[in-house]
Tab-separated table of C-alpha atoms and ligand atoms in Angstrom:
chain	number	residue	atom	x	y	z
A	1	UNK	CA	15.987	13.565	-10.236
A	2	UNK	CA	13.632	11.553	-12.415
A	3	UNK	CA	11.221	9.271	-10.538
A	4	UNK	CA	9.142	6.618	-12.254
A	5	UNK	CA	5.943	5.541	-10.501
A	6	UNK	CA	4.483	2.108	-11.072
A	7	UNK	CA	0.795	2.040	-10.104
A	8	UNK	CA	-1.451	4.994	-10.927
A	9	UNK	CA	-3.917	4.423	-8.064
A	10	UNK	CA	-4.572	6.969	-5.315
A	11	UNK	CA	-1.209	6.523	-3.582
A	12	UNK	CA	0.820	6.527	-6.830
A	13	UNK	CA	-0.941	9.732	-7.939
A	14	UNK	CA	-0.478	11.314	-4.502
A	15	UNK	CA	3.276	10.703	-4.707
A	16	UNK	CA	3.336	12.058	-8.254
A	17	UNK	CA	1.976	15.252	-6.700
A	18	UNK	CA	4.424	15.248	-3.745
A	19	UNK	CA	7.459	14.611	-5.981
A	20	UNK	CA	6.592	17.087	-8.759
A	21	UNK	CA	6.032	19.763	-6.103
A	22	UNK	CA	9.733	19.510	-5.219
A	23	UNK	CA	10.634	20.143	-8.867
A	24	UNK	CA	11.504	16.537	-9.693
A	25	UNK	CA	10.533	14.910	-12.978
A	26	UNK	CA	7.902	12.223	-12.608
A	27	UNK	CA	6.818	9.568	-15.109
A	28	UNK	CA	3.694	7.573	-14.349
A	29	UNK	CA	3.958	4.083	-15.819
A	30	UNK	CA	0.479	3.123	-16.947
A	31	UNK	CA	-0.640	-0.449	-17.401
A	32	UNK	CA	-1.070	-0.435	-21.191
A	33	UNK	CA	-1.607	1.677	-24.302
A	34	UNK	CA	-5.352	2.034	-23.738
A	35	UNK	CA	-4.767	3.578	-20.252
A	36	UNK	CA	-2.157	5.824	-21.850
A	37	UNK	CA	-4.649	6.965	-24.511
A	38	UNK	CA	-7.277	7.617	-21.821
A	39	UNK	CA	-4.871	9.752	-19.769
A	40	UNK	CA	-3.633	11.609	-22.821
A	41	UNK	CA	-7.202	12.518	-23.779
A	42	UNK	CA	-8.226	13.649	-20.319
A	43	UNK	CA	-5.458	16.100	-19.489
A	44	UNK	CA	-3.311	16.381	-16.378
A	45	UNK	CA	-3.948	14.898	-12.968
A	46	UNK	CA	-6.089	17.257	-10.860
A	47	UNK	CA	-5.522	17.233	-7.114
A	48	UNK	CA	-8.143	18.503	-4.666
A	49	UNK	CA	-7.037	19.167	-1.106
A	50	UNK	CA	-9.658	20.913	1.041
A	51	UNK	CA	-10.650	24.092	-0.816
A	52	UNK	CA	-7.549	24.003	-3.054
A	53	UNK	CA	-7.173	22.485	-6.459
A	54	UNK	CA	-4.090	22.196	-8.636
A	55	UNK	CA	-2.837	20.310	-11.689
A	56	UNK	CA	0.082	17.899	-11.636
A	57	UNK	CA	2.096	17.673	-14.825
A	58	UNK	CA	3.918	14.410	-15.160
A	59	UNK	CA	5.077	12.297	-18.070
A	60	UNK	CA	3.106	9.233	-19.024
A	61	UNK	CA	4.415	5.989	-20.433
A	62	UNK	CA	3.767	2.251	-20.651
A	63	UNK	CA	6.051	-0.516	-19.284
A	64	UNK	CA	7.523	-1.127	-22.755
A	65	UNK	CA	8.975	2.401	-23.054
A	66	UNK	CA	12.749	2.470	-23.433
A	67	UNK	CA	13.815	5.167	-20.973
A	68	UNK	CA	16.071	3.592	-18.313
A	69	UNK	CA	14.730	3.691	-14.753
A	70	UNK	CA	17.043	4.940	-12.029
A	71	UNK	CA	14.448	5.785	-9.345
A	72	UNK	CA	11.285	3.747	-9.017
A	73	UNK	CA	8.346	4.030	-6.643
A	74	UNK	CA	6.148	0.923	-6.625
A	75	UNK	CA	2.612	1.802	-5.537
A	76	UNK	CA	0.704	-1.059	-7.148
A	77	UNK	CA	-1.630	-3.344	-5.233
A	78	UNK	CA	0.539	-5.749	-3.231
A	79	UNK	CA	-0.492	-8.797	-5.298
A	80	UNK	CA	0.553	-7.076	-8.550
A	81	UNK	CA	4.079	-6.251	-7.399
A	82	UNK	CA	6.061	-9.036	-9.054
A	83	UNK	CA	4.166	-9.002	-12.346
A	84	UNK	CA	4.331	-5.219	-12.619
A	85	UNK	CA	8.041	-5.181	-11.829
A	86	UNK	CA	8.788	-7.954	-14.280
A	87	UNK	CA	7.367	-5.799	-17.063
A	88	UNK	CA	9.917	-3.000	-16.407
A	89	UNK	CA	12.800	-5.102	-15.075
A	90	UNK	CA	14.958	-4.819	-18.205
A	91	UNK	CA	14.819	-1.010	-17.869
A	92	UNK	CA	16.151	-0.894	-14.307
A	93	UNK	CA	19.603	0.649	-13.945
A	94	UNK	CA	22.112	-1.583	-12.080
A	95	UNK	CA	22.171	0.789	-9.095
A	96	UNK	CA	18.507	1.786	-9.259
A	97	UNK	CA	16.730	3.037	-6.162
A	98	UNK	CA	13.383	1.335	-5.565
A	99	UNK	CA	10.765	2.167	-2.939
A	100	UNK	CA	7.881	-0.240	-2.250
A	101	UNK	CA	4.942	1.750	-0.858
A	102	UNK	CA	2.048	-0.636	-0.438
A	103	UNK	CA	-0.345	-2.256	1.995
A	104	UNK	CA	0.242	-5.796	3.147
A	105	UNK	CA	3.317	-7.902	3.752
A	106	UNK	CA	5.140	-10.772	2.072
A	107	UNK	CA	5.836	-9.016	-1.241
A	108	UNK	CA	8.960	-7.244	0.063
A	109	UNK	CA	10.945	-10.473	0.519
A	110	UNK	CA	9.820	-11.763	-2.862
A	111	UNK	CA	11.043	-8.608	-4.624
A	112	UNK	CA	14.304	-8.738	-2.716
A	113	UNK	CA	14.920	-12.354	-3.689
A	114	UNK	CA	13.977	-11.811	-7.314
A	115	UNK	CA	15.972	-8.637	-7.923
A	116	UNK	CA	19.024	-8.991	-5.761
A	117	UNK	CA	20.417	-11.931	-7.685
A	118	UNK	CA	20.276	-10.072	-10.975
A	119	UNK	CA	21.191	-6.623	-9.706
A	120	UNK	CA	23.192	-6.904	-6.479
A	121	UNK	CA	23.764	-3.136	-6.365
A	122	UNK	CA	20.077	-2.178	-6.260
A	123	UNK	CA	18.941	-0.108	-3.309
A	124	UNK	CA	15.535	-1.115	-2.004
A	125	UNK	CA	13.337	0.581	0.619
A	126	UNK	CA	9.941	-0.260	2.090
A	127	UNK	CA	7.585	2.512	3.090
A	128	UNK	CA	4.217	2.635	4.767
A	129	UNK	CA	1.860	5.575	4.969
A	130	UNK	CA	-1.247	6.690	6.793
A	131	UNK	CA	-1.928	9.311	4.073
A	132	UNK	CA	-5.554	9.335	2.976
A	133	UNK	CA	-6.454	9.877	-0.680
A	134	UNK	CA	-9.052	8.624	-3.135
A	135	UNK	CA	-9.617	8.861	-6.862
A	136	UNK	CA	-12.963	10.243	-7.991
A	137	UNK	CA	-11.993	9.101	-11.479
A	138	UNK	CA	-8.660	8.094	-12.998
A	139	UNK	CA	-7.312	11.641	-13.051
A	140	UNK	CA	-9.117	13.416	-10.227
A	141	UNK	CA	-7.476	12.831	-6.874
A	142	UNK	CA	-8.775	13.916	-3.484
A	143	UNK	CA	-6.110	14.225	-0.813
A	144	UNK	CA	-7.795	13.831	2.569
A	145	UNK	CA	-4.697	13.887	4.751
A	146	UNK	CA	-0.936	13.731	4.292
A	147	UNK	CA	-0.679	11.356	7.266
A	148	UNK	CA	2.709	10.044	8.307
A	149	UNK	CA	5.033	8.062	6.091
A	150	UNK	CA	7.740	5.790	7.460
A	151	UNK	CA	10.526	4.468	5.277
A	152	UNK	CA	13.408	2.103	5.932
A	153	UNK	CA	16.001	0.146	3.943
A	154	UNK	CA	15.548	-3.477	2.879
A	155	UNK	CA	19.050	-3.716	1.394
A	156	UNK	CA	22.291	-2.935	3.135
A	157	UNK	CA	22.997	0.619	2.010
A	158	UNK	CA	23.287	4.246	2.938
A	159	UNK	CA	21.777	6.863	2.799
A	160	UNK	CA	18.603	6.588	4.880
A	161	UNK	CA	16.368	8.292	2.292
A	162	UNK	CA	16.093	7.794	-1.477
A	163	UNK	CA	17.421	10.638	-3.667
A	164	UNK	CA	15.307	13.762	-3.522
A	165	UNK	CA	13.010	12.490	-0.762
A	166	UNK	CA	14.628	14.825	1.783
A	167	UNK	CA	12.891	17.658	-0.123
A	168	UNK	CA	9.380	16.206	0.199
A	169	UNK	CA	7.143	18.560	2.137
A	170	UNK	CA	5.275	15.812	4.024
A	171	UNK	CA	5.691	14.161	7.434
A	172	UNK	CA	8.364	11.597	6.468
A	173	UNK	CA	10.254	9.478	8.986
A	174	UNK	CA	13.394	7.499	8.172
A	175	UNK	CA	13.628	4.289	10.230
A	176	UNK	CA	16.595	1.959	10.583
A	177	UNK	CA	14.178	-0.977	11.010
A	178	UNK	CA	10.961	-0.732	8.989
A	179	UNK	CA	9.584	-4.174	9.990
A	180	UNK	CA	7.702	-3.009	13.122
A	181	UNK	CA	6.112	-0.188	11.120
A	182	UNK	CA	4.964	-2.589	8.382
A	183	UNK	CA	3.543	-4.866	11.092
A	184	UNK	CA	1.677	-1.960	12.722
A	185	UNK	CA	-0.027	-1.086	9.454
A	186	UNK	CA	-0.735	-4.773	8.832
A	187	UNK	CA	-2.241	-5.140	12.316
A	188	UNK	CA	-4.608	-2.194	11.790
A	189	UNK	CA	-5.556	-3.495	8.354
A	190	UNK	CA	-6.257	-6.991	9.797
A	191	UNK	CA	-8.439	-5.424	12.495
A	192	UNK	CA	-10.513	-3.229	10.189
A	193	UNK	CA	-10.502	-4.211	6.515
A	194	UNK	CA	-11.866	-7.794	6.531
A	195	UNK	CA	-14.486	-6.846	9.132
A	196	UNK	CA	-15.795	-3.997	6.999
A	197	UNK	CA	-16.262	-6.572	4.238
A	198	UNK	CA	-17.806	-9.147	6.557
A	199	UNK	CA	-20.344	-6.571	7.840
A	200	UNK	CA	-20.475	-4.549	4.596
A	201	UNK	CA	-20.042	-1.295	6.477
A	202	UNK	CA	-17.923	1.835	6.818
A	203	UNK	CA	-14.986	1.778	9.238
A	204	UNK	CA	-16.850	3.653	11.994
A	205	UNK	CA	-19.823	1.258	11.903
A	206	UNK	CA	-17.527	-1.486	13.251
A	207	UNK	CA	-17.948	0.178	16.639
A	208	UNK	CA	-21.743	0.246	16.493
A	209	UNK	CA	-22.748	-3.222	17.698
A	210	UNK	CA	-21.523	-5.549	20.439
A	211	UNK	CA	-21.029	-8.359	17.888
A	212	UNK	CA	-18.717	-6.244	15.680
A	213	UNK	CA	-16.754	-4.866	18.624
A	214	UNK	CA	-16.246	-8.341	20.038
A	215	UNK	CA	-15.093	-9.731	16.718
A	216	UNK	CA	-12.634	-6.859	16.290
A	217	UNK	CA	-11.269	-7.513	19.759
A	218	UNK	CA	-10.787	-11.206	19.015
A	219	UNK	CA	-9.007	-10.435	15.734
A	220	UNK	CA	-6.748	-7.982	17.585
A	221	UNK	CA	-5.809	-10.431	20.308
A	222	UNK	CA	-4.824	-13.053	17.743
A	223	UNK	CA	-2.767	-10.540	15.739
A	224	UNK	CA	-0.996	-9.410	18.908
A	225	UNK	CA	-0.114	-12.976	19.820
A	226	UNK	CA	1.440	-13.580	16.401
A	227	UNK	CA	3.309	-10.262	16.377
A	228	UNK	CA	4.721	-10.870	19.855
A	229	UNK	CA	5.878	-14.374	18.878
A	230	UNK	CA	7.519	-12.848	15.778
A	231	UNK	CA	9.449	-10.458	18.065
A	232	UNK	CA	7.439	-7.376	17.099
A	233	UNK	CA	6.115	-4.787	19.541
A	234	UNK	CA	3.004	-3.244	18.047
A	235	UNK	CA	1.679	-0.201	19.966
A	236	UNK	CA	2.142	1.025	23.547
A	237	UNK	CA	-1.586	0.414	24.098
A	238	UNK	CA	-3.453	-2.838	23.254
A	239	UNK	CA	-4.129	-3.254	19.516
A	240	UNK	CA	-7.887	-3.331	20.158
A	241	UNK	CA	-7.707	0.232	21.539
A	242	UNK	CA	-5.571	1.500	18.642
A	243	UNK	CA	-7.749	-0.220	16.037
A	244	UNK	CA	-10.933	1.206	17.603
A	245	UNK	CA	-9.359	4.696	17.541
A	246	UNK	CA	-8.453	4.304	13.833
A	247	UNK	CA	-11.943	2.974	13.003
A	248	UNK	CA	-13.390	6.009	14.775
A	249	UNK	CA	-11.085	8.588	13.172
A	250	UNK	CA	-11.637	7.113	9.687
A	251	UNK	CA	-15.291	6.418	10.530
A	252	UNK	CA	-16.727	7.743	7.302
A	253	UNK	CA	-14.261	5.860	5.056
A	254	UNK	CA	-14.918	2.721	3.121
A	255	UNK	CA	-11.853	0.552	3.774
A	256	UNK	CA	-9.675	-0.150	0.754
A	257	UNK	CA	-10.715	-3.815	0.904
A	258	UNK	CA	-14.424	-3.036	0.858
A	259	UNK	CA	-13.882	-0.590	-2.039
A	260	UNK	CA	-11.997	-3.264	-3.993
A	261	UNK	CA	-14.717	-5.842	-3.459
A	262	UNK	CA	-17.580	-3.467	-4.221
A	263	UNK	CA	-15.791	-2.512	-7.442
A	264	UNK	CA	-15.394	-6.132	-8.510
A	265	UNK	CA	-11.617	-6.121	-8.007
A	266	UNK	CA	-9.300	-8.572	-6.337
A	267	UNK	CA	-8.683	-7.592	-2.690
A	268	UNK	CA	-5.459	-7.608	-0.657
A	269	UNK	CA	-6.823	-10.228	1.767
A	270	UNK	CA	-3.933	-12.627	0.981
A	271	UNK	CA	-1.307	-9.967	1.719
A	272	UNK	CA	-3.093	-8.859	4.924
A	273	UNK	CA	-4.995	-11.605	6.784
A	274	UNK	CA	-3.398	-14.307	4.591
A	275	UNK	CA	0.099	-13.160	5.595
A	276	UNK	CA	-0.944	-13.089	9.267
A	277	UNK	CA	-2.324	-16.655	9.035
A	278	UNK	CA	0.878	-17.875	7.340
A	279	UNK	CA	3.011	-16.360	10.090
A	280	UNK	CA	0.714	-17.914	12.713
A	281	UNK	CA	1.098	-21.335	11.105
A	282	UNK	CA	4.882	-21.020	11.031
A	283	UNK	CA	4.861	-20.043	14.710
A	284	UNK	CA	2.345	-22.729	15.699
A	285	UNK	CA	-0.301	-20.287	16.886
A	286	UNK	CA	-4.039	-20.772	16.406
A	287	UNK	CA	-5.817	-17.785	14.845
A	288	UNK	CA	-9.355	-19.105	14.294
A	289	UNK	CA	-11.091	-15.757	13.866
A	290	UNK	CA	-8.578	-14.452	11.312
A	291	UNK	CA	-8.651	-17.796	9.563
A	292	UNK	CA	-12.435	-17.724	9.322
A	293	UNK	CA	-12.313	-14.180	7.909
A	294	UNK	CA	-9.713	-15.193	5.316
A	295	UNK	CA	-11.919	-18.055	4.127
A	296	UNK	CA	-15.119	-16.004	4.246
A	297	UNK	CA	-13.619	-13.291	2.042
A	298	UNK	CA	-12.103	-15.746	-0.404
A	299	UNK	CA	-15.544	-17.343	-0.667
A	300	UNK	CA	-17.489	-14.104	-1.116
A	301	UNK	CA	-15.190	-12.460	-3.672
A	302	UNK	CA	-14.751	-14.414	-6.915
A	303	UNK	CA	-11.700	-12.257	-7.776
A	304	UNK	CA	-9.953	-13.611	-4.661
A	305	UNK	CA	-10.931	-17.243	-5.187
A	306	UNK	CA	-9.682	-17.306	-8.779
A	307	UNK	CA	-6.056	-16.684	-7.786
B	401	LIG	O1	-5.691	1.708	5.692
B	401	LIG	C1	-6.871	1.502	5.728
B	401	LIG	C2	-7.480	0.873	4.524
B	401	LIG	O2	-8.647	1.119	4.243
B	401	LIG	O3	-6.773	0.123	3.856
B	401	LIG	C3	-7.655	1.841	6.958
B	401	LIG	C4	-6.734	2.175	8.085
B	401	LIG	C5	-8.544	0.719	7.351
B	401	LIG	C6	-8.473	3.122	6.771
B	401	LIG	O4	-9.579	2.975	5.952
């Protein structure tokens, strides 16, 4: 099997490692020729997991390469999905398998609409992961935990897993209905990420003051209301308990949103809290705390206001 990976961030690189370990060919599609030159000069991807270190040998290319794409993993930031896919669209085989593995919601439907008309035989999956990884530099990846990955079909097709994924040596769960899993990840991201930006703190510090705890609880109650009205059951326990447990267990982490903002990048606020607020509007539900966070983050991050 030959998998192409769009998005050479931490998750894209982590999957390059997982897939090459099963003996599959992997091509990382880099943004442009200057990223390609940088990678070529700096050798293979190095993966550090605990005390172990190994090299991952994958092919490198840019979107304008000519090799047809039969198996594609999209691990870009959620807001880049359509633009990144447009750049490789002409290379997609008519029956290509595509997996979207990203934070946030809203992009899945857009991809489905865009691609299905042109290639009705495409097979599309959405996946969500709790794996933890970060890039020390472009080619040095630290894998903190393999987490759990859930995957489910967005198009009407069999089989349950994309080709070769049954060989992945990671906790991987095939789901008939991926929507509740995407919502669960979204709910946790709504409860933690914007608050870490608002208070400029690590995940665990959200549990350190009464003000932060109360704000997290209010966010959670609003998210739960919207999810319930959308027909989604989140967790067996209240979201505020689950979110507090995740903030605690990832206490030392900087959330992905805070990392983006500190590094002067656009954040995924629109695909996280923005999506939640859109759903709330459609369902006629007031979500004042989430709304305020959405506006506060747009206002504090020029990269988010420019869009
Ligand atoms: O997924 C995360 C993120 O940072 O995006 C959480 C769960 C908040 C862990 O840091």
